[in-house]
GROMACS .gro file of C-alpha atoms in nm:
model
  450
    1MET     CA    1  -2.140  -2.271  -1.592
    2ARG     CA    2  -2.314  -2.336  -1.260
    3TYR     CA    3  -2.129  -2.481  -0.963
    4ALA     CA    4  -2.285  -2.705  -0.700
    5ALA     CA    5  -2.114  -2.547  -0.401
    6MET     CA    6  -1.915  -2.233  -0.340
    7MET     CA    7  -1.676  -2.144  -0.062
    8ASN     CA    8  -1.746  -1.825   0.132
    9TRP     CA    9  -1.500  -1.539   0.178
   10ASN     CA   10  -1.594  -1.480   0.541
   11SER     CA   11  -1.477  -1.835   0.614
   12LEU     CA   12  -1.180  -1.820   0.378
   13LEU     CA   13  -1.059  -1.506   0.558
   14SER     CA   14  -1.119  -1.648   0.906
   15ARG     CA   15  -0.927  -1.458   1.173
   16LYS     CA   16  -0.962  -1.744   1.420
   17ARG     CA   17  -0.623  -1.859   1.544
   18LEU     CA   18  -0.511  -2.220   1.560
   19ALA     CA   19  -0.580  -2.380   1.900
   20LYS     CA   20  -0.812  -2.096   2.006
   21THR     CA   21  -1.187  -2.133   2.039
   22THR     CA   22  -1.276  -1.780   1.928
   23ALA     CA   23  -1.115  -1.505   1.721
   24ASP     CA   24  -0.906  -1.249   1.907
   25PRO     CA   25  -1.046  -0.895   1.935
   26GLU     CA   26  -0.952  -0.673   1.641
   27LEU     CA   27  -0.680  -0.416   1.714
   28PRO     CA   28  -0.716  -0.061   1.578
   29HIS     CA   29  -0.354  -0.033   1.461
   30ARG     CA   30  -0.291  -0.369   1.291
   31SER     CA   31  -0.501  -0.649   1.154
   32ALA     CA   32  -0.493  -1.014   1.255
   33TYR     CA   33  -0.308  -1.092   0.932
   34GLU     CA   34  -0.045  -0.826   0.997
   35ILE     CA   35   0.008  -0.991   1.335
   36ASP     CA   36   0.068  -1.315   1.145
   37ILE     CA   37   0.337  -1.140   0.941
   38ASP     CA   38   0.501  -1.013   1.260
   39ARG     CA   39   0.499  -1.356   1.421
   40ILE     CA   40   0.651  -1.522   1.115
   41THR     CA   41   0.917  -1.252   1.078
   42PHE     CA   42   1.046  -1.297   1.432
   43THR     CA   43   1.079  -1.677   1.425
   44THR     CA   44   1.415  -1.851   1.426
   45SER     CA   45   1.305  -2.064   1.130
   46PHE     CA   46   1.249  -1.753   0.921
   47ARG     CA   47   1.575  -1.596   1.035
   48ARG     CA   48   1.772  -1.911   0.942
   49LEU     CA   49   1.659  -1.873   0.581
   50ALA     CA   50   1.937  -1.612   0.551
   51ASP     CA   51   2.184  -1.902   0.534
   52LYS     CA   52   1.982  -2.144   0.322
   53GLN     CA   53   2.046  -2.145  -0.049
   54GLN     CA   54   1.794  -2.019  -0.299
   55VAL     CA   55   1.988  -2.142  -0.603
   56HIS     CA   56   2.355  -2.059  -0.571
   57GLY     CA   57   2.423  -2.157  -0.210
   58ILE     CA   58   2.753  -2.126  -0.029
   59GLY     CA   59   2.941  -2.059  -0.352
   60GLY     CA   60   2.732  -1.754  -0.436
   61SER     CA   61   2.840  -1.392  -0.401
   62ASP     CA   62   2.708  -1.151  -0.140
   63TYR     CA   63   2.469  -1.016  -0.404
   64VAL     CA   64   2.262  -1.324  -0.487
   65ARG     CA   65   1.943  -1.424  -0.309
   66SER     CA   66   1.912  -1.653  -0.012
   67ARG     CA   67   1.585  -1.819   0.089
   68LEU     CA   68   1.530  -1.523   0.323
   69THR     CA   69   1.553  -1.252   0.058
   70HIS     CA   70   1.348  -1.465  -0.181
   71SER     CA   71   1.075  -1.504   0.082
   72MET     CA   72   1.072  -1.130   0.151
   73GLU     CA   73   1.045  -1.051  -0.220
   74ALA     CA   74   0.770  -1.308  -0.270
   75ALA     CA   75   0.579  -1.154   0.022
   76ARG     CA   76   0.586  -0.810  -0.138
   77VAL     CA   77   0.468  -0.949  -0.472
   78GLY     CA   78   0.202  -1.147  -0.287
   79ARG     CA   79   0.080  -0.834  -0.114
   80SER     CA   80   0.045  -0.661  -0.451
   81LEU     CA   81  -0.151  -0.954  -0.592
   82GLY     CA   82  -0.386  -0.965  -0.294
   83MET     CA   83  -0.441  -0.589  -0.301
   84TRP     CA   84  -0.510  -0.609  -0.676
   85VAL     CA   85  -0.782  -0.875  -0.653
   86GLY     CA   86  -0.934  -0.766  -0.321
   87PRO     CA   87  -1.152  -0.481  -0.449
   88ALA     CA   88  -1.280  -0.689  -0.742
   89ILE     CA   89  -1.374  -0.976  -0.510
   90LEU     CA   90  -1.560  -0.745  -0.272
   91ARG     CA   91  -1.755  -0.596  -0.563
   92SER     CA   92  -1.843  -0.935  -0.709
   93VAL     CA   93  -2.015  -1.104  -0.413
   94ASP     CA   94  -2.376  -1.056  -0.308
   95TYR     CA   95  -2.309  -1.077   0.065
   96GLU     CA   96  -2.114  -0.868   0.314
   97VAL     CA   97  -1.750  -0.971   0.348
   98LYS     CA   98  -1.598  -0.853   0.672
   99ALA     CA   99  -1.268  -0.758   0.515
  100THR     CA  100  -1.095  -0.474   0.333
  101PRO     CA  101  -0.892  -0.493   0.012
  102ALA     CA  102  -0.581  -0.459   0.228
  103ASP     CA  103  -0.678  -0.774   0.418
  104PHE     CA  104  -0.649  -0.979   0.099
  105GLY     CA  105  -0.301  -0.838   0.048
  106HIS     CA  106  -0.191  -0.911   0.403
  107VAL     CA  107  -0.314  -1.272   0.394
  108VAL     CA  108  -0.128  -1.345   0.070
  109ALA     CA  109   0.179  -1.161   0.201
  110ALA     CA  110   0.181  -1.361   0.526
  111ALA     CA  111   0.145  -1.694   0.347
  112SER     CA  112   0.413  -1.596   0.094
  113LEU     CA  113   0.648  -1.486   0.369
  114ALA     CA  114   0.616  -1.827   0.537
  115HIS     CA  115   0.615  -2.046   0.227
  116ASP     CA  116   0.980  -2.157   0.264
  117VAL     CA  117   1.019  -2.191   0.643
  118GLY     CA  118   1.028  -2.571   0.612
  119THR     CA  119   1.310  -2.568   0.359
  120PRO     CA  120   1.594  -2.793   0.481
  121CYS     CA  121   1.962  -2.709   0.456
  122PHE     CA  122   2.065  -2.701   0.090
  123ALA     CA  123   1.701  -2.656  -0.017
  124HIS     CA  124   1.574  -2.891  -0.290
  125THR     CA  125   1.903  -3.079  -0.294
  126GLY     CA  126   1.859  -3.132   0.080
  127GLU     CA  127   1.509  -3.271   0.025
  128ASP     CA  128   1.644  -3.519  -0.230
  129VAL     CA  129   1.939  -3.629  -0.016
  130ILE     CA  130   1.720  -3.687   0.290
  131SER     CA  131   1.471  -3.885   0.081
  132ASP     CA  132   1.743  -4.094  -0.083
  133TRP     CA  133   1.909  -4.165   0.250
  134PHE     CA  134   1.595  -4.314   0.400
  135ALA     CA  135   1.518  -4.506   0.080
  136ASP     CA  136   1.863  -4.651   0.010
  137SER     CA  137   2.108  -4.633   0.301
  138ASP     CA  138   2.151  -4.922   0.542
  139ILE     CA  139   2.075  -4.713   0.850
  140GLY     CA  140   1.782  -4.541   0.680
  141GLN     CA  141   1.628  -4.874   0.587
  142ARG     CA  142   1.677  -5.004   0.942
  143ILE     CA  143   1.499  -4.698   1.077
  144ARG     CA  144   1.206  -4.748   0.839
  145THR     CA  145   1.156  -5.106   0.963
  146GLY     CA  146   0.850  -5.116   1.185
  147LEU     CA  147   0.708  -4.782   1.069
  148SER     CA  148   0.374  -4.758   0.894
  149ASP     CA  149   0.349  -4.734   0.515
  150VAL     CA  150   0.254  -4.367   0.543
  151GLU     CA  151   0.546  -4.287   0.773
  152GLN     CA  152   0.787  -4.467   0.542
  153ALA     CA  153   0.651  -4.281   0.239
  154GLU     CA  154   0.700  -3.948   0.418
  155LEU     CA  155   1.064  -4.035   0.489
  156CYS     CA  156   1.138  -4.150   0.134
  157LYS     CA  157   0.966  -3.840  -0.007
  158PHE     CA  158   1.069  -3.576   0.245
  159GLU     CA  159   0.870  -3.264   0.169
  160ALA     CA  160   0.959  -2.908   0.271
  161ASN     CA  161   0.599  -2.789   0.240
  162ALA     CA  162   0.487  -3.043   0.500
  163GLN     CA  163   0.783  -2.952   0.721
  164GLY     CA  164   0.685  -2.587   0.690
  165PHE     CA  165   0.332  -2.655   0.810
  166ARG     CA  166   0.481  -2.844   1.105
  167VAL     CA  167   0.715  -2.553   1.181
  168LEU     CA  168   0.429  -2.301   1.184
  169THR     CA  169   0.178  -2.511   1.378
  170ARG     CA  170   0.395  -2.705   1.620
  171LEU     CA  171   0.764  -2.615   1.643
  172GLN     CA  172   0.781  -2.234   1.658
  173GLY     CA  173   0.642  -1.993   1.915
  174TRP     CA  174   0.623  -2.002   2.294
  175ARG     CA  175   0.268  -2.132   2.322
  176GLY     CA  176   0.205  -2.485   2.440
  177VAL     CA  177  -0.019  -2.573   2.147
  178GLY     CA  178  -0.076  -2.441   1.797
  179GLY     CA  179   0.280  -2.323   1.730
  180LEU     CA  180   0.262  -1.959   1.623
  181GLN     CA  181  -0.118  -1.974   1.642
  182LEU     CA  182  -0.155  -1.806   1.304
  183THR     CA  183  -0.497  -1.729   1.161
  184ALA     CA  184  -0.676  -2.004   0.972
  185ALA     CA  185  -0.679  -1.775   0.667
  186THR     CA  186  -0.298  -1.751   0.653
  187LEU     CA  187  -0.246  -2.123   0.715
  188GLY     CA  188  -0.506  -2.213   0.453
  189ALA     CA  189  -0.368  -1.974   0.191
  190GLY     CA  190  -0.020  -2.113   0.250
  191ALA     CA  191  -0.124  -2.471   0.173
  192LYS     CA  192  -0.008  -2.525  -0.183
  193TYR     CA  193  -0.062  -2.900  -0.154
  194PRO     CA  194  -0.355  -2.956   0.086
  195TRP     CA  195  -0.325  -3.333   0.110
  196GLY     CA  196  -0.106  -3.598   0.272
  197VAL     CA  197   0.161  -3.814   0.110
  198GLU     CA  198   0.073  -4.066  -0.159
  199VAL     CA  199   0.185  -4.414  -0.052
  200PRO     CA  200   0.333  -4.620  -0.339
  201ASN     CA  201   0.079  -4.882  -0.448
  202GLY     CA  202  -0.159  -4.749  -0.183
  203PRO     CA  203  -0.534  -4.701  -0.224
  204LEU     CA  204  -0.532  -4.319  -0.211
  205LYS     CA  205  -0.418  -4.123  -0.518
  206ARG     CA  206  -0.313  -3.763  -0.469
  207PRO     CA  207  -0.321  -3.476  -0.720
  208HIS     CA  208   0.061  -3.477  -0.710
  209LYS     CA  209   0.263  -3.797  -0.664
  210ARG     CA  210   0.565  -3.627  -0.506
  211LYS     CA  211   0.439  -3.313  -0.334
  212TYR     CA  212   0.217  -3.291  -0.026
  213GLY     CA  213   0.138  -3.034   0.240
  214PHE     CA  214   0.140  -3.199   0.581
  215PHE     CA  215   0.275  -3.504   0.761
  216GLU     CA  216   0.048  -3.761   0.918
  217SER     CA  217   0.149  -3.617   1.257
  218GLU     CA  218  -0.017  -3.286   1.159
  219GLN     CA  219  -0.311  -3.416   0.955
  220ASP     CA  220  -0.560  -3.350   1.234
  221VAL     CA  221  -0.423  -2.997   1.265
  222PHE     CA  222  -0.470  -2.934   0.896
  223ALA     CA  223  -0.822  -3.076   0.913
  224VAL     CA  224  -0.905  -2.811   1.174
  225VAL     CA  225  -0.772  -2.537   0.945
  226ALA     CA  226  -0.956  -2.677   0.641
  227THR     CA  227  -1.284  -2.697   0.831
  228GLU     CA  228  -1.250  -2.344   0.967
  229VAL     CA  229  -1.189  -2.184   0.626
  230GLY     CA  230  -1.437  -2.412   0.451
  231LEU     CA  231  -1.214  -2.596   0.202
  232VAL     CA  232  -1.393  -2.857  -0.006
  233GLU     CA  233  -1.296  -3.208   0.100
  234LYS     CA  234  -1.172  -3.412  -0.195
  235GLY     CA  235  -1.124  -3.746  -0.018
  236PRO     CA  236  -0.960  -3.892   0.293
  237GLY     CA  237  -0.686  -3.653   0.402
  238ALA     CA  238  -0.725  -3.428   0.097
  239TRP     CA  239  -0.890  -3.091   0.033
  240CYS     CA  240  -0.913  -2.835  -0.245
  241ARG     CA  241  -0.682  -2.537  -0.244
  242HIS     CA  242  -0.770  -2.213  -0.074
  243PRO     CA  243  -0.827  -1.972  -0.366
  244LEU     CA  244  -0.559  -1.734  -0.237
  245ALA     CA  245  -0.305  -2.019  -0.247
  246TYR     CA  246  -0.296  -1.966  -0.624
  247LEU     CA  247  -0.175  -1.611  -0.566
  248VAL     CA  248   0.089  -1.731  -0.320
  249GLU     CA  249   0.208  -1.976  -0.584
  250ALA     CA  250   0.212  -1.703  -0.850
  251ALA     CA  251   0.415  -1.469  -0.628
  252ASP     CA  252   0.673  -1.744  -0.571
  253ASP     CA  253   0.684  -1.836  -0.941
  254ALA     CA  254   0.715  -1.477  -1.060
  255CYS     CA  255   1.001  -1.404  -0.822
  256TYR     CA  256   1.221  -1.706  -0.863
  257HIS     CA  257   1.193  -1.734  -1.242
  258VAL     CA  258   1.295  -1.375  -1.295
  259VAL     CA  259   1.550  -1.320  -1.019
  260ASP     CA  260   1.732  -1.647  -1.088
  261ILE     CA  261   1.824  -1.496  -1.425
  262GLU     CA  262   1.929  -1.169  -1.265
  263ASP     CA  263   2.147  -1.354  -1.013
  264ALA     CA  264   2.298  -1.579  -1.280
  265ALA     CA  265   2.402  -1.276  -1.483
  266LYS     CA  266   2.557  -1.118  -1.175
  267MET     CA  267   2.758  -1.435  -1.120
  268ARG     CA  268   2.862  -1.452  -1.486
  269MET     CA  269   2.683  -1.784  -1.533
  270LEU     CA  270   2.495  -1.611  -1.813
  271SER     CA  271   2.615  -1.325  -2.028
  272PHE     CA  272   2.439  -0.994  -1.986
  273GLU     CA  273   2.312  -1.019  -2.344
  274HIS     CA  274   2.157  -1.360  -2.278
  275ALA     CA  275   1.988  -1.243  -1.957
  276GLU     CA  276   1.869  -0.926  -2.126
  277ASP     CA  277   1.710  -1.122  -2.408
  278LEU     CA  278   1.532  -1.356  -2.164
  279LEU     CA  279   1.387  -1.069  -1.961
  280LEU     CA  280   1.298  -0.848  -2.257
  281ALA     CA  281   1.066  -1.127  -2.372
  282PHE     CA  282   0.826  -1.029  -2.091
  283ILE     CA  283   0.782  -0.670  -2.212
  284ARG     CA  284   0.891  -0.662  -2.576
  285ASP     CA  285   0.535  -0.705  -2.710
  286ASP     CA  286   0.372  -0.445  -2.486
  287LYS     CA  287   0.162  -0.227  -2.712
  288THR     CA  288   0.230   0.095  -2.522
  289LYS     CA  289   0.610   0.058  -2.539
  290ASP     CA  290   0.616   0.299  -2.244
  291TRP     CA  291   0.927   0.130  -2.109
  292GLU     CA  292   1.153   0.191  -2.408
  293ALA     CA  293   1.234   0.554  -2.341
  294ASP     CA  294   1.353   0.484  -1.987
  295TYR     CA  295   1.549   0.178  -2.094
  296LYS     CA  296   1.737   0.367  -2.363
  297THR     CA  297   1.871   0.611  -2.104
  298LEU     CA  298   2.046   0.329  -1.914
  299GLU     CA  299   2.408   0.246  -1.991
  300ASP     CA  300   2.514   0.041  -1.688
  301GLU     CA  301   2.439  -0.333  -1.717
  302ASP     CA  302   2.344  -0.366  -1.350
  303ARG     CA  303   2.085  -0.090  -1.382
  304LYS     CA  304   1.946  -0.248  -1.695
  305LEU     CA  305   1.902  -0.581  -1.514
  306ILE     CA  306   1.727  -0.409  -1.224
  307PHE     CA  307   1.495  -0.230  -1.466
  308LEU     CA  308   1.413  -0.546  -1.662
  309ARG     CA  309   1.355  -0.750  -1.348
  310ALA     CA  310   1.111  -0.492  -1.212
  311GLN     CA  311   0.927  -0.465  -1.543
  312ALA     CA  312   0.903  -0.843  -1.586
  313ILE     CA  313   0.763  -0.901  -1.238
  314ASP     CA  314   0.516  -0.615  -1.288
  315ARG     CA  315   0.381  -0.781  -1.604
  316LEU     CA  316   0.355  -1.119  -1.433
  317VAL     CA  317   0.164  -0.966  -1.140
  318ARG     CA  318  -0.088  -0.815  -1.382
  319ASP     CA  319  -0.128  -1.143  -1.567
  320ALA     CA  320  -0.169  -1.351  -1.250
  321ALA     CA  321  -0.429  -1.114  -1.103
  322GLU     CA  322  -0.635  -1.103  -1.422
  323ILE     CA  323  -0.626  -1.481  -1.472
  324PHE     CA  324  -0.715  -1.536  -1.106
  325LEU     CA  325  -1.024  -1.319  -1.135
  326GLU     CA  326  -1.127  -1.494  -1.458
  327ARG     CA  327  -1.097  -1.834  -1.293
  328LEU     CA  328  -1.236  -1.732  -0.955
  329PRO     CA  329  -1.584  -1.892  -0.985
  330SER     CA  330  -1.433  -2.236  -1.045
  331LEU     CA  331  -1.171  -2.183  -0.774
  332MET     CA  332  -1.446  -2.093  -0.527
  333ALA     CA  333  -1.614  -2.423  -0.613
  334GLY     CA  334  -1.296  -2.610  -0.519
  335GLU     CA  335  -1.198  -2.701  -0.873
  336PHE     CA  336  -0.831  -2.747  -0.952
  337CYS     CA  337  -0.650  -2.497  -1.173
  338LYS     CA  338  -0.303  -2.505  -1.322
  339PRO     CA  339  -0.052  -2.250  -1.187
  340LEU     CA  340  -0.181  -1.912  -1.297
  341LEU     CA  341   0.132  -1.804  -1.480
  342THR     CA  342   0.128  -2.116  -1.699
  343LEU     CA  343  -0.198  -1.974  -1.841
  344SER     CA  344  -0.043  -1.635  -1.915
  345ALA     CA  345   0.045  -1.506  -2.259
  346ARG     CA  346   0.397  -1.477  -2.116
  347ALA     CA  347   0.415  -1.849  -2.038
  348PRO     CA  348   0.653  -1.913  -2.333
  349ALA     CA  349   0.900  -1.665  -2.183
  350LEU     CA  350   0.878  -1.846  -1.849
  351ARG     CA  351   0.931  -2.184  -2.016
  352LYS     CA  352   1.240  -2.050  -2.191
  353ILE     CA  353   1.377  -1.932  -1.858
  354GLU     CA  354   1.308  -2.275  -1.708
  355GLN     CA  355   1.498  -2.441  -1.992
  356VAL     CA  356   1.798  -2.212  -1.959
  357SER     CA  357   1.793  -2.240  -1.580
  358HIS     CA  358   1.806  -2.619  -1.588
  359GLU     CA  359   2.079  -2.626  -1.851
  360ARG     CA  360   2.301  -2.340  -1.735
  361ILE     CA  361   2.223  -2.269  -1.369
  362TYR     CA  362   2.080  -2.568  -1.183
  363ARG     CA  363   2.326  -2.805  -1.353
  364GLY     CA  364   2.619  -2.568  -1.381
  365GLN     CA  365   2.963  -2.651  -1.241
  366GLN     CA  366   2.925  -2.437  -0.930
  367ARG     CA  367   2.582  -2.579  -0.846
  368CYS     CA  368   2.708  -2.934  -0.892
  369GLU     CA  369   2.996  -2.865  -0.652
  370THR     CA  370   2.747  -2.735  -0.395
  371ASP     CA  371   2.530  -3.045  -0.442
  372ILE     CA  372   2.830  -3.270  -0.374
  373ILE     CA  373   2.898  -3.084  -0.050
  374ALA     CA  374   2.529  -3.107   0.043
  375ALA     CA  375   2.511  -3.482  -0.015
  376ARG     CA  376   2.824  -3.554   0.188
  377THR     CA  377   2.714  -3.320   0.469
  378ILE     CA  378   2.359  -3.448   0.513
  379THR     CA  379   2.463  -3.813   0.476
  380THR     CA  380   2.725  -3.769   0.748
  381LEU     CA  381   2.469  -3.610   0.981
  382LEU     CA  382   2.198  -3.870   0.925
  383ASP     CA  383   2.440  -4.162   0.949
  384ALA     CA  384   2.570  -4.047   1.287
  385TYR     CA  385   2.251  -3.924   1.452
  386GLY     CA  386   2.040  -4.202   1.300
  387GLU     CA  387   2.262  -4.479   1.436
  388ALA     CA  388   2.292  -4.309   1.775
  389LEU     CA  389   1.915  -4.280   1.810
  390LEU     CA  390   1.863  -4.641   1.699
  391ASP     CA  391   2.097  -4.756   1.977
  392ARG     CA  392   1.925  -4.525   2.224
  393GLU     CA  393   1.589  -4.677   2.135
  394LYS     CA  394   1.728  -5.031   2.164
  395LEU     CA  395   1.883  -4.970   2.507
  396GLY     CA  396   1.571  -4.797   2.639
  397PRO     CA  397   1.507  -4.528   2.901
  398GLY     CA  398   1.763  -4.501   3.178
  399ALA     CA  399   2.029  -4.708   3.003
  400LYS     CA  400   2.383  -4.577   2.967
  401LEU     CA  401   2.474  -4.494   2.609
  402PRO     CA  402   2.822  -4.557   2.470
  403ARG     CA  403   3.032  -4.244   2.512
  404ARG     CA  404   3.048  -4.172   2.135
  405TRP     CA  405   2.669  -4.161   2.114
  406ALA     CA  406   2.617  -3.982   2.444
  407SER     CA  407   2.852  -3.702   2.340
  408LEU     CA  408   2.701  -3.678   1.994
  409LEU     CA  409   2.344  -3.654   2.119
  410GLU     CA  410   2.444  -3.380   2.362
  411THR     CA  411   2.504  -3.162   2.054
  412MET     CA  412   2.139  -3.211   1.954
  413PRO     CA  413   1.913  -2.968   2.143
  414GLU     CA  414   1.649  -3.136   2.360
  415SER     CA  415   1.772  -3.483   2.265
  416ARG     CA  416   1.708  -3.598   2.622
  417GLN     CA  417   1.339  -3.511   2.580
  418LEU     CA  418   1.302  -3.712   2.259
  419PRO     CA  419   1.054  -3.999   2.290
  420TYR     CA  420   1.178  -4.354   2.251
  421GLU     CA  421   0.895  -4.440   2.012
  422ARG     CA  422   1.050  -4.454   1.667
  423ALA     CA  423   0.809  -4.247   1.461
  424ALA     CA  424   0.835  -3.965   1.714
  425TRP     CA  425   1.214  -3.956   1.745
  426VAL     CA  426   1.260  -3.980   1.369
  427ARG     CA  427   1.042  -3.673   1.328
  428GLY     CA  428   1.254  -3.499   1.593
  429LEU     CA  429   1.572  -3.596   1.408
  430LEU     CA  430   1.439  -3.442   1.087
  431ASP     CA  431   1.324  -3.130   1.272
  432TYR     CA  432   1.686  -3.087   1.382
  433VAL     CA  433   1.863  -3.164   1.055
  434ALA     CA  434   1.614  -2.985   0.830
  435GLY     CA  435   1.625  -2.682   1.059
  436MET     CA  436   2.002  -2.640   1.018
  437THR     CA  437   2.145  -2.364   0.805
  438ASP     CA  438   2.383  -2.464   0.527
  439ARG     CA  439   2.695  -2.349   0.707
  440PHE     CA  440   2.595  -2.495   1.044
  441ALA     CA  441   2.525  -2.831   0.879
  442ILE     CA  442   2.871  -2.826   0.719
  443ARG     CA  443   3.040  -2.740   1.051
  444GLN     CA  444   2.848  -3.010   1.235
  445ALA     CA  445   2.933  -3.271   0.971
  446GLN     CA  446   3.300  -3.173   0.985
  447LEU     CA  447   3.294  -3.209   1.363
  448ILE     CA  448   3.146  -3.559   1.334
  449ALA     CA  449   3.382  -3.668   1.056
  450GLY     CA  450   3.686  -3.543   1.249
   0.00000   0.00000   0.00000
């Protein structure tokens, strides 16, 4: 099959940093993409992921993953995927690519490391509670009055991916513009959903009705990134995926599917035998059977789980890399592809894990208790800060706020610098609430509730 247009790897791997006119000089001891990894690692948003739930939240044991450990694991898997495909890509093109195989690994690792920095307190539950609050609560509806259709849609479909892009390009770092000023390659590869929100009954239809990758406030920023790396424009405010974004997605998928089962077994939400059966499905049909001898020497259940987790992820990495290279010509033309691991021969094993996870883990008693705490916590925060900021807007600059609101807003960093224009202060409110860790959000809600 012939494709009309192809993206170029020299653009896709652009080392140019956001808000800079030219690329920085190359350093002999670390690449531009390794610098991206360093900058992400040292941010407060990344550090706060240590106290944001992956699945089990505040009720989990010290063993289970947080968003921080999940992000670190995904980054290592992403590095392996990038290193795997890099040499094959360099051999396949008929032009000089100014990159090494390691560069592919570092770009995917950086994007994977940052993929969850926009996650709000209580993760996906937090996204849902924030969205429901703006859609259904009295104060949320009052706030939405007067905002544009796009702004209202963003509030009623709060999206962690869009918040993450805002964190990386605006909120973190000491620089006046460009946030962390990451390379265009890393920002592009991290864009799983390179389009804005779909407005209900609006004229623009997006590839995904719920998910999107940037807020309207950062659309111009994303357009700069998309232009620099050469993404194919698919319509107003929408682009194709960066090819390496499929590897970032695969690294995330491989990690959370497998380790959620390992964690659930550790927490006795699943029996060891059930977890073992789910993970053996990834390797049971291997023709070499080279794993069996090692597995038979293991007697301890914990060691068996560690072994099976490592073997399962290894197989998924191989599958994702091979499928990526098979599909690469169409990806380079900007065509959409399903998540790589859904095309794997091991997809049935992943679907079985998804089924068990939804039935036994995500809707288990402990998770439901955590969700109740999350809903009460976030609702308390948004009720209080939302009403206070509405009154502040109504009274205007220089006016004296009632003591209850004045004291409350003093607990919100930089509240005095918030604009009085509604769209701007609402975004600042969500920056604050979404940036909270789970435990800090609970403490703050308890303080407000008395």
